[in-house]
mmCIF file of C-alpha atoms in Angstrom:
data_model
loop_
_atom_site.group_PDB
_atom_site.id
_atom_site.type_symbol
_atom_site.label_atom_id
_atom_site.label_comp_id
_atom_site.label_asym_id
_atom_site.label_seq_id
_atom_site.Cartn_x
_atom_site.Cartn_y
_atom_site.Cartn_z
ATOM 1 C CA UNK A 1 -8.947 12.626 -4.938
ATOM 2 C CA UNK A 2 -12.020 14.024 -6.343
ATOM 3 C CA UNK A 3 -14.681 12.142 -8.919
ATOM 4 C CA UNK A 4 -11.652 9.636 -10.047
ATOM 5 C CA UNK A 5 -12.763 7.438 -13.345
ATOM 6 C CA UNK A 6 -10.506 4.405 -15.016
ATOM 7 C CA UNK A 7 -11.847 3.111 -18.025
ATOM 8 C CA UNK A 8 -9.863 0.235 -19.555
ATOM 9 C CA UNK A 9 -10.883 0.323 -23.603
ATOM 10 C CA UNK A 10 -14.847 0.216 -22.952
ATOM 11 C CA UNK A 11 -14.681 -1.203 -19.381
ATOM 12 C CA UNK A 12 -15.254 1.227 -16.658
ATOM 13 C CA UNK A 13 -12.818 0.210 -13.617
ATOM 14 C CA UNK A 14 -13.803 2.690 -11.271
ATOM 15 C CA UNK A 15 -16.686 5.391 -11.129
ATOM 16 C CA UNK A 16 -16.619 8.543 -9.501
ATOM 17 C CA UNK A 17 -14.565 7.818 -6.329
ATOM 18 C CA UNK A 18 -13.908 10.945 -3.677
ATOM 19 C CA UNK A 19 -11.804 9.930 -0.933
ATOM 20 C CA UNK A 20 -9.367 11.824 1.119
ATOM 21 C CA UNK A 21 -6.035 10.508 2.517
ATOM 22 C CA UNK A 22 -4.725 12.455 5.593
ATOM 23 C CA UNK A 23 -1.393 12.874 6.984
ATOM 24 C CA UNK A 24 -0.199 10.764 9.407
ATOM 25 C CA UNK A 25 -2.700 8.143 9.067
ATOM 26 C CA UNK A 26 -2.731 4.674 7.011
ATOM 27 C CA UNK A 27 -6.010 4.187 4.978
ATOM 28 C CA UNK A 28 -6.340 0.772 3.393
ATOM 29 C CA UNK A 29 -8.248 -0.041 0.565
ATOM 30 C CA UNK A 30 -10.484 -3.649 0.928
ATOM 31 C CA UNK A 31 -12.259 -5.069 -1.807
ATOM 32 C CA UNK A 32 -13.141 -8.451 -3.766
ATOM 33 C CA UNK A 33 -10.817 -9.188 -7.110
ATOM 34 C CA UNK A 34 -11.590 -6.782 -9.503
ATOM 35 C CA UNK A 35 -13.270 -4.088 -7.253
ATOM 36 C CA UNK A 36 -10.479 -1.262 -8.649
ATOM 37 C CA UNK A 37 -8.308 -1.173 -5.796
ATOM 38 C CA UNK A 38 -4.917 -0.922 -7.788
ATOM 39 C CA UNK A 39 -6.281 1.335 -10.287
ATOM 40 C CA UNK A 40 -6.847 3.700 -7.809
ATOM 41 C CA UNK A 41 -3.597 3.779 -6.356
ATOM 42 C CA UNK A 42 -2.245 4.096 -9.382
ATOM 43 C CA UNK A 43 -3.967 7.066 -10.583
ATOM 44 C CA UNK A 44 -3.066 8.581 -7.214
ATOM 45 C CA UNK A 45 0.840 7.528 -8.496
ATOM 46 C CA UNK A 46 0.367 9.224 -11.436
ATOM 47 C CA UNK A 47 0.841 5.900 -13.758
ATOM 48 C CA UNK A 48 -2.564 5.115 -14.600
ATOM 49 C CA UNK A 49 -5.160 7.410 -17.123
ATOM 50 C CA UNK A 50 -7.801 8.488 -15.429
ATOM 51 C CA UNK A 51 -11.102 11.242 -14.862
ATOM 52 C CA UNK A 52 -11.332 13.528 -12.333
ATOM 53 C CA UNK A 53 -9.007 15.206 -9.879
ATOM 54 C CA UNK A 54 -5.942 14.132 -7.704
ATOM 55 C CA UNK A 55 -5.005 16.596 -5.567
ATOM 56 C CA UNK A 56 -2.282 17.248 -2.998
ATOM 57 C CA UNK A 57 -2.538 19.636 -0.125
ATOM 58 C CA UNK A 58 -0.503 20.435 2.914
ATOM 59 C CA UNK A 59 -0.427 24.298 4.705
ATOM 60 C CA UNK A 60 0.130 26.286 2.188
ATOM 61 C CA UNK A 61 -1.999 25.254 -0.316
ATOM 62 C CA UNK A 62 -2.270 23.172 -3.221
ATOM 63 C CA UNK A 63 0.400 21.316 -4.284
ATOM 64 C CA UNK A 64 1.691 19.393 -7.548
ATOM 65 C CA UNK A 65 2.263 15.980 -8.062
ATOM 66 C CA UNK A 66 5.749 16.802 -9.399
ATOM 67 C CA UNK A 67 6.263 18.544 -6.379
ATOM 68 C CA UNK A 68 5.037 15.632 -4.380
ATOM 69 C CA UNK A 69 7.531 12.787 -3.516
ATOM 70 C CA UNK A 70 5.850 9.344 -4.075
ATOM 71 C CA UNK A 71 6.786 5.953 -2.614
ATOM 72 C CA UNK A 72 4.961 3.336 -4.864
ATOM 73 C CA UNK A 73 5.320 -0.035 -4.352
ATOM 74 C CA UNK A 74 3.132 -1.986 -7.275
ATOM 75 C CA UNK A 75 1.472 -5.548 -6.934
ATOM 76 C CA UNK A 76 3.906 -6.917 -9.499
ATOM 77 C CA UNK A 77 7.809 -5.847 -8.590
ATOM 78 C CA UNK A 78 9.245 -8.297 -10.911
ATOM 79 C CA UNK A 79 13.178 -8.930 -10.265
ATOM 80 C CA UNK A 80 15.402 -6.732 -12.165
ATOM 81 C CA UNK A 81 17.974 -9.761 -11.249
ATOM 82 C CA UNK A 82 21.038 -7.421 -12.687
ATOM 83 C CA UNK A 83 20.627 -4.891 -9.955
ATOM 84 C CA UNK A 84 21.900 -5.834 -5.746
ATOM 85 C CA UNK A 85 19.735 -4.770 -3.164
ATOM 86 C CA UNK A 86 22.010 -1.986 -2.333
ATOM 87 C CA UNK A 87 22.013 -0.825 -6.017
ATOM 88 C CA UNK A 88 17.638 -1.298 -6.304
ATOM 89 C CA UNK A 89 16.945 0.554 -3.438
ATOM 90 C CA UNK A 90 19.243 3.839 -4.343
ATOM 91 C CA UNK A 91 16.948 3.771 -7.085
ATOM 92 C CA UNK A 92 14.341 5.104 -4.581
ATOM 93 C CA UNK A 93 16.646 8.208 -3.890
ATOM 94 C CA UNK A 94 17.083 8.857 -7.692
ATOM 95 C CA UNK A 95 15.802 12.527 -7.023
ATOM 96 C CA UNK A 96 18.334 13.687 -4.651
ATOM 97 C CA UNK A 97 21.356 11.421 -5.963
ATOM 98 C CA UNK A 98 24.180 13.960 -7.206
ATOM 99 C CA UNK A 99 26.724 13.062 -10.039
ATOM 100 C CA UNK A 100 27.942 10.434 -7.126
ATOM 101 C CA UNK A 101 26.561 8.418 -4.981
ATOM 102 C CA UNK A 102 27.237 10.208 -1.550
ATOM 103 C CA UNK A 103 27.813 8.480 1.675
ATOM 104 C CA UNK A 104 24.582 9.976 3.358
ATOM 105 C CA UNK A 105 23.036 8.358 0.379
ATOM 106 C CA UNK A 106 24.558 5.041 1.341
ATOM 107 C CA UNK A 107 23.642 5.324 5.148
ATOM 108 C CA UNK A 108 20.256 5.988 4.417
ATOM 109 C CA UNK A 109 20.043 2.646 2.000
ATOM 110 C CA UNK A 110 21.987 0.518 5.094
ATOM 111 C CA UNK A 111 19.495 2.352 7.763
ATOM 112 C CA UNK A 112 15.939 1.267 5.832
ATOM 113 C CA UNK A 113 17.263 -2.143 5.090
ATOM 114 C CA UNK A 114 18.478 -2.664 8.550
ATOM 115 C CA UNK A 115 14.574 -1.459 9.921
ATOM 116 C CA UNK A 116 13.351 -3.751 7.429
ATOM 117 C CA UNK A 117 15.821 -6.561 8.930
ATOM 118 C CA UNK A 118 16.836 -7.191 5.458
ATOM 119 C CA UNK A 119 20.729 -5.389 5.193
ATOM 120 C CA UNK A 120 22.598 -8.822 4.762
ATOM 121 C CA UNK A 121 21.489 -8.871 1.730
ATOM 122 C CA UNK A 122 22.580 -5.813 0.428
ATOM 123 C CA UNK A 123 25.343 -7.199 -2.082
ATOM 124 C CA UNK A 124 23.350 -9.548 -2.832
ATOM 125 C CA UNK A 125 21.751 -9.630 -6.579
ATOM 126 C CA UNK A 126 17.340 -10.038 -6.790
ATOM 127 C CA UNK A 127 17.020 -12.903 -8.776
ATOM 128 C CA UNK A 128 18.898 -14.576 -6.074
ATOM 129 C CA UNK A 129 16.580 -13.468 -3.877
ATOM 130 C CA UNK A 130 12.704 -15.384 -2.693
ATOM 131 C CA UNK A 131 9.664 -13.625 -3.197
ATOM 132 C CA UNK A 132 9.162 -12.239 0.138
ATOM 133 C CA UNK A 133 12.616 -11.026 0.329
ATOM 134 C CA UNK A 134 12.364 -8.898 -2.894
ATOM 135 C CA UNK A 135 9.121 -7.571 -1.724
ATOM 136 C CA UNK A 136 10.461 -6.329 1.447
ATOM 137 C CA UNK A 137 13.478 -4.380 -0.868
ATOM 138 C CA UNK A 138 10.672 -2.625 -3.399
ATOM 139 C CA UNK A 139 9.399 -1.980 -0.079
ATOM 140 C CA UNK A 140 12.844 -0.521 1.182
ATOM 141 C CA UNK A 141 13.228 1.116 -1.719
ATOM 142 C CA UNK A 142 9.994 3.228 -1.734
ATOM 143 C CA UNK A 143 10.571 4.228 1.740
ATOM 144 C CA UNK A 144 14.611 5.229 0.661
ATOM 145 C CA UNK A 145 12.978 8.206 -1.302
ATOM 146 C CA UNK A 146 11.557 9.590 1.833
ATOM 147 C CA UNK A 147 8.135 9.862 0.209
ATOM 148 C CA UNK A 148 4.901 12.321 1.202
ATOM 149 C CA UNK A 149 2.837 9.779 -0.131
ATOM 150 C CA UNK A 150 3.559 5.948 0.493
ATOM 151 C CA UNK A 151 1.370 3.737 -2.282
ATOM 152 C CA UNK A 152 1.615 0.022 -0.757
ATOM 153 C CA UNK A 153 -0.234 -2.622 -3.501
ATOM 154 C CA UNK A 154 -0.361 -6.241 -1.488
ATOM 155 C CA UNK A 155 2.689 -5.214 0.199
ATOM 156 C CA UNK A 156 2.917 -8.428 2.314
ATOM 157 C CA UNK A 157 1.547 -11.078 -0.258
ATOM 158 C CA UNK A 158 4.423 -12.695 -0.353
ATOM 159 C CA UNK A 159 5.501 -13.092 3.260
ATOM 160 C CA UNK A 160 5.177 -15.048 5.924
ATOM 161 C CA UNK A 161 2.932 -14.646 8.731
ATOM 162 C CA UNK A 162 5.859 -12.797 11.171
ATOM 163 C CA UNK A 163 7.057 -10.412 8.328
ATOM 164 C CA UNK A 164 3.865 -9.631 7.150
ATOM 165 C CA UNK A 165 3.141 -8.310 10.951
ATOM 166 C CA UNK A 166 6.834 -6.239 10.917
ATOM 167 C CA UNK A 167 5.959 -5.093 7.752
ATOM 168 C CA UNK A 168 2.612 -3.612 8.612
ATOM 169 C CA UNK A 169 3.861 -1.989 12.219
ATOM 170 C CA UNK A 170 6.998 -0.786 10.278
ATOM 171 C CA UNK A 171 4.635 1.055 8.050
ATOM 172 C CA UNK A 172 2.561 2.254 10.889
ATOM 173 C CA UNK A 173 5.276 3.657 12.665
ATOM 174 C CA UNK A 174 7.190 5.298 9.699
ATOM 175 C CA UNK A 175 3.633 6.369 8.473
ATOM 176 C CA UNK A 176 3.122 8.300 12.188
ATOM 177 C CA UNK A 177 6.786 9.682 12.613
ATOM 178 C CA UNK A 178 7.105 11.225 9.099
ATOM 179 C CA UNK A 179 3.421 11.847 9.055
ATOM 180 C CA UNK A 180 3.172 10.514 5.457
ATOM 181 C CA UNK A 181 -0.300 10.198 3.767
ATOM 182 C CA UNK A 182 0.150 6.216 3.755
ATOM 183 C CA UNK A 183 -2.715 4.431 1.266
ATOM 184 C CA UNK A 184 -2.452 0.021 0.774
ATOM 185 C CA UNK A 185 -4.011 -2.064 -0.556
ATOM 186 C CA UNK A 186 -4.648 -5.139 1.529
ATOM 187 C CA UNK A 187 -6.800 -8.678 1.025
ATOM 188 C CA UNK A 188 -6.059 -9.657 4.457
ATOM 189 C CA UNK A 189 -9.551 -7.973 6.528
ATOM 190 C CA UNK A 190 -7.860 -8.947 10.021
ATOM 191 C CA UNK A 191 -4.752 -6.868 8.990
ATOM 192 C CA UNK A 192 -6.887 -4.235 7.744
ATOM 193 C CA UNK A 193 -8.224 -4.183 10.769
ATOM 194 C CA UNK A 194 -5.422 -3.921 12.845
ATOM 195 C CA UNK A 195 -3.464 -1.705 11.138
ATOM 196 C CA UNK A 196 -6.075 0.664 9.250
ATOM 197 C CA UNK A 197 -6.679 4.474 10.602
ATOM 198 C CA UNK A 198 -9.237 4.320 8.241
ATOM 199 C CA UNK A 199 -10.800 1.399 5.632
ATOM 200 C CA UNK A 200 -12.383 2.186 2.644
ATOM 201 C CA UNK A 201 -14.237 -0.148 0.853
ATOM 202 C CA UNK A 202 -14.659 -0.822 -2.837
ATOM 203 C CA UNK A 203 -17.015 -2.505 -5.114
ATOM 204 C CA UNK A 204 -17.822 -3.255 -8.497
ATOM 205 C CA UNK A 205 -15.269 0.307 -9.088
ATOM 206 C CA UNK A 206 -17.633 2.264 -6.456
ATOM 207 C CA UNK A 207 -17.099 3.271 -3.139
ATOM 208 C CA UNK A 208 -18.899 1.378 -0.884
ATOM 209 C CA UNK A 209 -17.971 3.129 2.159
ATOM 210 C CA UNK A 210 -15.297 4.617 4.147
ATOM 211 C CA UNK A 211 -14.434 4.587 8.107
ATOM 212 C CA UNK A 212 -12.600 3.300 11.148
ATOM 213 C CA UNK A 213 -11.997 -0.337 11.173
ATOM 214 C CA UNK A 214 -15.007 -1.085 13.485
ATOM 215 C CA UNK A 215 -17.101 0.476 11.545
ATOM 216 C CA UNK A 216 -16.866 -0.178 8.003
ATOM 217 C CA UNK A 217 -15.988 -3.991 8.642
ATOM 218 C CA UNK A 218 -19.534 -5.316 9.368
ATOM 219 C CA UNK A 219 -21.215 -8.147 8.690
ATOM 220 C CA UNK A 220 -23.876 -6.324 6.832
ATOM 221 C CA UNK A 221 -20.397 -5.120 4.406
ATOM 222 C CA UNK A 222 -18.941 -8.771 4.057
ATOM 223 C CA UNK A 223 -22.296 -10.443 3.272
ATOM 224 C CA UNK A 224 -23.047 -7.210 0.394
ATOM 225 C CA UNK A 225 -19.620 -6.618 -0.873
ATOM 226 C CA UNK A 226 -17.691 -10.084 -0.166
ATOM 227 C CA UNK A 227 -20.842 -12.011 -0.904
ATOM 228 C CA UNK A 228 -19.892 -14.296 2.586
ATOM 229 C CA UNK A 229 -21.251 -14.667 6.310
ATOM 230 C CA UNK A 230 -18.672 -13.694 8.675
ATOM 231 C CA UNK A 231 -19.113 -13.237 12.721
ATOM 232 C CA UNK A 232 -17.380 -10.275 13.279
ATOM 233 C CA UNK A 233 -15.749 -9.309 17.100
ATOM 234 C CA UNK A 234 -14.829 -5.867 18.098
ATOM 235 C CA UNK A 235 -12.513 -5.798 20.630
ATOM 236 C CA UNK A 236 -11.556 -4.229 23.961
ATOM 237 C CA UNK A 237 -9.301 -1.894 21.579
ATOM 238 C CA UNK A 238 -12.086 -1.151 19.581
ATOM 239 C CA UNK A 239 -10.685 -2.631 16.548
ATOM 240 C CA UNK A 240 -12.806 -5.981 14.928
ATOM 241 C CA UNK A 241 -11.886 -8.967 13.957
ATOM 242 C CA UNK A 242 -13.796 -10.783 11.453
ATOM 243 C CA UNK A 243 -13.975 -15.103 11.287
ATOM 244 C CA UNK A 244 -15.467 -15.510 8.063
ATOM 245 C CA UNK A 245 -18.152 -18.960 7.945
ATOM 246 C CA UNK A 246 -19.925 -19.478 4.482
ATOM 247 C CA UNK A 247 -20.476 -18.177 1.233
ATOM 248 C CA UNK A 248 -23.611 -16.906 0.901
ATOM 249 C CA UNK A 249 -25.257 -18.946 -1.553
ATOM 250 C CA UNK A 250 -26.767 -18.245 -5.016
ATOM 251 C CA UNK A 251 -24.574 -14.714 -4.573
ATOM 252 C CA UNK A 252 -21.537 -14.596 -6.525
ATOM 253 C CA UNK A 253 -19.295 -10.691 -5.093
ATOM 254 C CA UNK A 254 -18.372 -8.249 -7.790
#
């Protein structure tokens, strides 16, 4: 992406950003409320008005974005409570669904919501479903279409402290063995940090910075950006971890 503006009415929501997203690789987007995280990722989805360029590449060139296939899972899913799980997540293979639903259509479905440990529910309707459970089936089915680009906003808000982890190494993995260009937003710096190829940092709708995880999360970052004082660790992976301690007083983040 290349010089990307979002302007809601008279309100600039982001300025200018440049940032690449590589193959293979998870980049995760950190920033206080308001920052233009999810504007961003949904210009790259192609939902969202915006300035400047967003581009796909692979080999050959150039590429589309209707030639591109996009996994986007959005901060709000809502329920959709007349659709099962089964039913919602075919949704995500909408492009290569024939006349009928085929039964290498239906294996697919069963195989992403049994890696997601979520196939008994498949007959099961959304609104009967918590939260965290229908997150984890927007999640299935973005990953059903067997994207190029996976688009995560908050995709573990709304789980618990075990499924947020599965959920993040699940996207890892997937992002490595299908070497998708994987972009999510995350509030979570510690999962950031674990799970990030690469962090990029926004503020006020600029790009603060971009790098690996050790890097980019500083304390220097958290007390400019975040407005806090945080002791921050780097490990014996080389990969931080970051105890935040105070608010910085008299500083209020963007």
């Amino acid at each position: 992406m290349q010089d990307v503006g979002v302007r809601y009415g008279a309100v600039p929501a982001l300025a200018a950003i440049s940032l690449i997203a590589l193959a293979s690789e998870v980049l995760v987007l950190v920033g206080p409320n308001g920052s233009g995280k999810s504007s961003l990722v949904r210009s790259v989805a192609g939902i969202q008005r915006h300035d400047g360029q967003v581009g796909f590449a692979d080999p050959q060139g150039p590429r589309p974005r209707s030639s591109v296939r996009i996994g986007y899972v959005p901060q709000d899913i809502g329920s959709r409570t007349a659709l099962t799980v089964t039913e919602t997540v075919l949704l995500g293979r909408i492009g290569q669904l024939g006349l009928r639903v085929s039964d290498a259509d239906l294996d697919a479905v069963k195989a992403v919501l049994a890696s997601l440990d979520v196939l008994h529910l498949a007959a099961r309707h959304l609104g009967e479903l918590s939260g965290g459970q229908r997150q984890l089936v927007f999640l299935a089915q973005a990953l059903a279409a067997e994207p190029d680009v996976l688009l995560l906003d908050e995709p573990t808000s709304a789980l618990d402290v075990r499924h947020q982890l599965e959920v993040l190494e699940i996207v890892r993995s997937i992002t490595a063995e299908r070497g998708l260009a994987t972009v999510v937003v995350l509030h979570d710096l510690n999962a950031a940090a674990r799970f990030a190829d690469r962090i990029a940092v926004l503020d006020g709708g600029r790009l603060y910075g971009t790098g690996a995880p050790a890097a980019t999360l500083t304390a220097a970052m958290l007390g400019d950006v975040f407005g806090i004082e945080a002791h921050v660790a780097v490990h014996g992976d080389g990969r931080p971890s970051v105890t935040p301690l105070r608010a910085i007083r008299g500083r209020t983040a963007a």
